[in-house]
Amino acid sequence: MTSLAPLTHPLLTQAGVKHGFFTRRGGVSDGIYTSLNTGVGSRDDAAAVAENRRRIAAHMGGTPDDYAACYQIHSATAHVAQTGWKGERPEGDASVTQTPGVICAVLTADCAPILFADPQARIVAAAHAGWKGALGGIVQATVDAMTGLGAEPGRMVAVIGPCIAQASYEVGADYQDRFEAEAPGSDQFFQPGATPDKRLFDLPGFVLWRLEQASVGQAAWTGHDTRTDETLFFSNRRAFLNGEPDFGRLMGAIAL
């Protein structure tokens, strides 16, 4: 059995928190879901998904009842978790906790997973940021929820995990117009696409900018492009380009 081999980052390791951006490796799913698919909304076998999620929870030192993971809706809604949610999934896109053992988690397949920690206040969070949530304010909402528990933005560290990189992320030119209207200065995250009506969007760069705007003390991206590395990562965009009917989801998780 292949062991779990999550990606970690020095900023979070030095903060003294358990964390991981889990890859496709170490699970029980087959086919296009091989092998560590954690997407309860995918068409994968439900028992396989449950086992995959159990394995990650065990790696994090807990059980699936300890997860605080939302039903993600590309929003700017962050929830505080005092305990694990025991399978409940409130609508939203970030979870925040100061309770040891609660596993804040997000699912992604090109969107940006963001793990946060204030090592002094002992508060952690996980956020899901696609283009819509990143533009709509999920980063600031997560920082605000952490601050409400006693964290300070300047002490926070945040790491963006594997997500779609600019060279892989072609969007319509109208995206640039919308971003510039709602977030002046965001033109810097767009480059010309293959045709005049297309642009290449830098999602991790934009999220880092949002973290800077939220006064987060230190932030980084792991640098992994989900679309280009099929061996390690699931990708919505790659599945679409390949004509596949569905795709698996990766989990990013953090706990005290």
Protein backbone atom coordinates (compact mmCIF):
# COMPACT_ATOMS: atom_id res chain seq x y z
CA MET A 1 0.00 0.00 0.00
CA THR A 2 1.40 3.39 -0.97
CA SER A 3 1.74 5.63 2.04
CA LEU A 4 0.36 9.13 2.21
CA ALA A 5 2.95 11.68 1.21
CA PRO A 6 1.44 15.14 1.71
CA LEU A 7 3.31 18.25 0.71
CA THR A 8 4.26 20.47 3.63
CA HIS A 9 5.79 23.93 3.86
CA PRO A 10 8.43 25.41 6.19
CA LEU A 11 6.23 28.38 7.17
CA LEU A 12 3.63 26.04 8.65
CA THR A 13 6.16 23.54 9.98
CA GLN A 14 7.93 26.32 11.86
CA ALA A 15 4.54 27.45 13.19
CA GLY A 16 4.27 24.10 14.94
CA VAL A 17 1.02 22.93 13.34
CA LYS A 18 0.05 19.66 11.68
CA HIS A 19 -0.68 20.26 8.02
CA GLY A 20 -0.54 18.76 4.59
CA PHE A 21 -1.51 19.29 0.98
CA PHE A 22 -2.39 15.71 0.12
CA THR A 23 -1.67 14.37 -3.36
CA ARG A 24 -3.29 11.57 -5.37
CA ARG A 25 -1.09 9.00 -3.65
CA GLY A 26 -1.99 6.66 -0.81
CA GLY A 27 -5.67 5.96 -1.39
CA VAL A 28 -7.94 3.15 -2.56
CA SER A 29 -9.85 4.69 -5.47
CA ASP A 30 -9.48 3.38 -9.04
CA GLY A 31 -9.56 4.68 -12.59
CA ILE A 32 -9.74 8.43 -13.09
CA TYR A 33 -9.97 8.75 -9.29
CA THR A 34 -6.68 6.92 -8.57
CA SER A 35 -6.03 6.90 -5.75
CA LEU A 36 -6.60 9.38 -2.89
CA ASN A 37 -9.83 11.02 -4.07
CA THR A 38 -11.51 12.85 -1.18
CA GLY A 39 -14.39 14.37 -3.13
CA VAL A 40 -17.69 13.37 -1.56
CA GLY A 41 -19.39 15.15 -4.47
CA SER A 42 -17.57 13.09 -7.10
CA ARG A 43 -19.01 10.01 -8.80
CA ASP A 44 -16.40 7.78 -7.20
CA ASP A 45 -17.41 4.86 -4.99
CA ALA A 46 -18.62 6.38 -1.72
CA ALA A 47 -16.90 3.72 0.39
CA ALA A 48 -13.57 4.42 -1.30
CA VAL A 49 -13.92 8.16 -0.70
CA ALA A 50 -14.79 7.53 2.95
CA GLU A 51 -11.71 5.34 3.38
CA ASN A 52 -9.51 7.95 1.73
CA ARG A 53 -10.83 10.63 4.06
CA ARG A 54 -10.34 8.29 7.04
CA ARG A 55 -6.71 7.76 6.09
CA ILE A 56 -6.03 11.49 5.94
CA ALA A 57 -7.79 12.06 9.27
CA ALA A 58 -5.65 9.34 10.84
CA HIS A 59 -2.51 10.91 9.38
CA MET A 60 -3.59 14.18 11.00
CA GLY A 61 -4.09 12.41 14.34
CA GLY A 62 -7.88 12.14 14.34
CA THR A 63 -10.98 10.61 12.79
CA PRO A 64 -13.45 11.80 10.12
CA ASP A 65 -15.64 13.21 12.92
CA ASP A 66 -12.86 15.74 13.57
CA TYR A 67 -13.13 17.35 10.13
CA ALA A 68 -14.33 20.93 9.81
CA ALA A 69 -14.86 20.99 6.05
CA CYS A 70 -17.51 23.07 4.30
CA TYR A 71 -19.89 22.36 1.45
CA GLN A 72 -17.94 24.69 -0.82
CA ILE A 73 -19.87 27.29 -2.81
CA HIS A 74 -17.17 29.75 -4.02
CA SER A 75 -18.23 32.26 -1.37
CA ALA A 76 -16.65 34.65 1.13
CA THR A 77 -18.10 32.72 4.09
CA ALA A 78 -15.80 31.48 6.85
CA HIS A 79 -17.06 29.36 9.75
CA VAL A 80 -15.55 28.98 13.22
CA ALA A 81 -15.38 25.36 14.40
CA GLN A 82 -15.30 24.82 18.14
CA THR A 83 -15.41 21.04 17.62
CA GLY A 84 -15.28 18.66 14.68
CA TRP A 85 -18.45 18.77 12.61
CA LYS A 86 -19.06 14.98 12.65
CA GLY A 87 -19.87 14.84 8.96
CA GLU A 88 -21.91 18.03 8.81
CA ARG A 89 -20.86 20.43 6.03
CA PRO A 90 -22.24 23.96 6.33
CA GLU A 91 -22.14 26.03 3.17
CA GLY A 92 -19.03 28.18 2.99
CA ASP A 93 -15.40 28.15 1.91
CA ALA A 94 -13.25 28.38 5.03
CA SER A 95 -13.07 26.87 8.50
CA VAL A 96 -11.23 28.35 11.47
CA THR A 97 -10.44 26.81 14.84
CA GLN A 98 -8.56 27.30 18.08
CA THR A 99 -9.48 23.81 19.32
CA PRO A 100 -6.71 21.20 19.27
CA GLY A 101 -7.69 18.15 17.24
CA VAL A 102 -10.16 19.84 14.93
CA ILE A 103 -9.03 19.28 11.32
CA CYS A 104 -9.76 22.30 9.13
CA ALA A 105 -9.90 21.02 5.56
CA VAL A 106 -10.70 22.09 2.01
CA LEU A 107 -11.09 20.20 -1.27
CA THR A 108 -9.61 21.41 -4.54
CA ALA A 109 -8.92 20.34 -8.12
CA ASP A 110 -7.33 23.52 -9.56
CA CYS A 111 -8.69 26.08 -7.09
CA ALA A 112 -6.25 27.34 -4.47
CA PRO A 113 -6.19 25.71 -1.03
CA ILE A 114 -4.87 28.12 1.61
CA LEU A 115 -3.71 27.01 5.06
CA PHE A 116 -3.30 29.68 7.76
CA ALA A 117 -1.78 29.73 11.24
CA ASP A 118 -1.13 32.24 14.00
CA PRO A 119 1.45 30.27 16.01
CA GLN A 120 1.28 32.59 19.03
CA ALA A 121 -2.51 32.65 19.36
CA ARG A 122 -2.70 28.95 18.37
CA ILE A 123 -5.37 29.50 15.73
CA VAL A 124 -5.48 27.78 12.33
CA ALA A 125 -7.69 27.89 9.26
CA ALA A 126 -8.19 26.38 5.82
CA ALA A 127 -9.75 28.27 2.90
CA HIS A 128 -10.84 27.35 -0.62
CA ALA A 129 -10.15 30.07 -3.20
CA GLY A 130 -11.18 29.71 -6.79
CA TRP A 131 -11.22 32.86 -8.89
CA LYS A 132 -14.70 33.76 -7.67
CA GLY A 133 -13.96 33.31 -3.97
CA ALA A 134 -10.59 35.01 -4.24
CA LEU A 135 -12.20 38.01 -5.94
CA GLY A 136 -15.20 37.96 -3.62
CA GLY A 137 -13.23 38.14 -0.38
CA ILE A 138 -12.65 34.66 1.10
CA VAL A 139 -9.11 35.60 2.16
CA GLN A 140 -10.23 38.65 4.14
CA ALA A 141 -13.18 36.73 5.61
CA THR A 142 -10.83 34.01 6.88
CA VAL A 143 -8.42 36.54 8.37
CA ASP A 144 -11.36 38.34 10.01
CA ALA A 145 -12.66 35.09 11.54
CA MET A 146 -9.21 34.29 12.91
CA THR A 147 -8.86 37.82 14.27
CA GLY A 148 -12.21 37.42 15.99
CA LEU A 149 -10.72 34.55 17.99
CA GLY A 150 -7.66 36.55 19.02
CA ALA A 151 -5.25 36.16 16.12
CA GLU A 152 -3.31 39.08 14.66
CA PRO A 153 -2.79 39.35 10.88
CA GLY A 154 0.83 40.40 11.24
CA ARG A 155 1.63 37.17 13.12
CA MET A 156 -0.17 34.95 10.63
CA VAL A 157 1.51 32.73 8.09
CA ALA A 158 -0.37 31.41 5.07
CA VAL A 159 0.57 28.90 2.40
CA ILE A 160 -1.18 28.36 -0.93
CA GLY A 161 -1.04 24.75 -1.97
CA PRO A 162 -1.06 23.11 -5.41
CA CYS A 163 -3.41 24.91 -7.79
CA ILE A 164 -3.68 25.84 -11.44
CA ALA A 165 -0.83 28.08 -12.55
CA GLN A 166 -1.03 31.01 -14.95
CA ALA A 167 0.35 29.18 -17.98
CA SER A 168 -2.43 26.60 -17.60
CA TYR A 169 -5.33 28.90 -16.81
CA GLU A 170 -6.89 30.49 -19.89
CA VAL A 171 -10.02 32.57 -19.31
CA GLY A 172 -12.09 35.03 -21.30
CA ALA A 173 -10.97 38.65 -21.64
CA ASP A 174 -14.12 39.65 -19.74
CA TYR A 175 -12.55 38.20 -16.59
CA GLN A 176 -9.87 40.87 -16.68
CA ASP A 177 -12.50 43.59 -16.98
CA ARG A 178 -14.46 42.20 -14.03
CA PHE A 179 -11.38 41.83 -11.84
CA GLU A 180 -10.15 45.33 -12.57
CA ALA A 181 -13.60 46.75 -11.80
CA GLU A 182 -13.87 44.93 -8.46
CA ALA A 183 -10.18 44.83 -7.48
CA PRO A 184 -8.35 47.79 -9.04
CA GLY A 185 -4.74 46.91 -9.73
CA SER A 186 -5.46 43.28 -10.59
CA ASP A 187 -4.53 43.81 -14.26
CA GLN A 188 -1.05 42.66 -13.28
CA PHE A 189 -2.33 39.08 -12.91
CA PHE A 190 -3.46 38.74 -16.54
CA GLN A 191 -1.41 38.06 -19.65
CA PRO A 192 -2.53 37.75 -23.29
CA GLY A 193 -3.96 34.37 -24.24
CA ALA A 194 -3.76 32.47 -27.50
CA THR A 195 -6.35 34.75 -29.15
CA PRO A 196 -7.35 38.38 -28.55
CA ASP A 197 -10.44 37.35 -26.60
CA LYS A 198 -8.46 35.17 -24.15
CA ARG A 199 -6.27 35.87 -21.11
CA LEU A 200 -4.01 33.81 -18.84
CA PHE A 201 -4.91 34.39 -15.20
CA ASP A 202 -2.41 34.08 -12.32
CA LEU A 203 -4.60 32.64 -9.55
CA PRO A 204 -1.82 31.99 -6.98
CA GLY A 205 -0.34 35.43 -7.65
CA PHE A 206 -3.72 37.07 -7.12
CA VAL A 207 -4.29 35.12 -3.88
CA LEU A 208 -0.86 36.17 -2.60
CA TRP A 209 -1.86 39.76 -3.36
CA ARG A 210 -5.09 39.29 -1.41
CA LEU A 211 -3.10 37.94 1.52
CA GLU A 212 -0.86 40.99 1.37
CA GLN A 213 -3.91 43.25 1.30
CA ALA A 214 -5.23 41.45 4.39
CA SER A 215 -1.92 42.25 6.18
CA VAL A 216 -0.94 38.58 6.61
CA GLY A 217 2.63 38.55 7.94
CA GLN A 218 4.17 35.88 5.70
CA ALA A 219 2.73 34.04 2.73
CA ALA A 220 3.96 31.64 0.05
CA TRP A 221 2.81 29.34 -2.75
CA THR A 222 4.19 25.81 -2.99
CA GLY A 223 4.66 26.34 -6.73
CA HIS A 224 2.85 23.22 -7.97
CA ASP A 225 0.61 23.40 -11.07
CA THR A 226 -2.27 20.92 -10.72
CA ARG A 227 -3.06 20.82 -14.44
CA THR A 228 0.39 19.76 -15.61
CA ASP A 229 1.26 17.03 -13.09
CA GLU A 230 -1.19 14.18 -13.59
CA THR A 231 0.76 11.78 -11.39
CA LEU A 232 0.33 13.90 -8.25
CA PHE A 233 -2.73 16.07 -8.69
CA PHE A 234 -6.35 16.00 -9.79
CA SER A 235 -7.37 18.81 -12.15
CA ASN A 236 -10.78 19.96 -13.31
CA ARG A 237 -9.24 21.78 -16.30
CA ARG A 238 -7.19 18.75 -17.36
CA ALA A 239 -10.19 16.43 -17.05
CA PHE A 240 -12.22 18.77 -19.27
CA LEU A 241 -9.46 19.02 -21.88
CA ASN A 242 -9.10 15.20 -21.87
CA GLY A 243 -12.85 14.66 -22.22
CA GLU A 244 -13.08 12.80 -18.92
CA PRO A 245 -16.53 12.62 -17.29
CA ASP A 246 -15.43 13.59 -13.78
CA PHE A 247 -12.36 14.27 -11.63
CA GLY A 248 -11.08 13.59 -8.13
CA ARG A 249 -10.52 16.17 -5.41
CA LEU A 250 -7.41 16.84 -3.37
CA MET A 251 -7.51 17.71 0.34
CA GLY A 252 -5.57 20.39 2.16
CA ALA A 253 -5.74 20.07 5.94
CA ILE A 254 -4.41 21.75 9.07
CA ALA A 255 -4.80 21.15 12.80
CA LEU A 256 -3.35 22.14 16.15
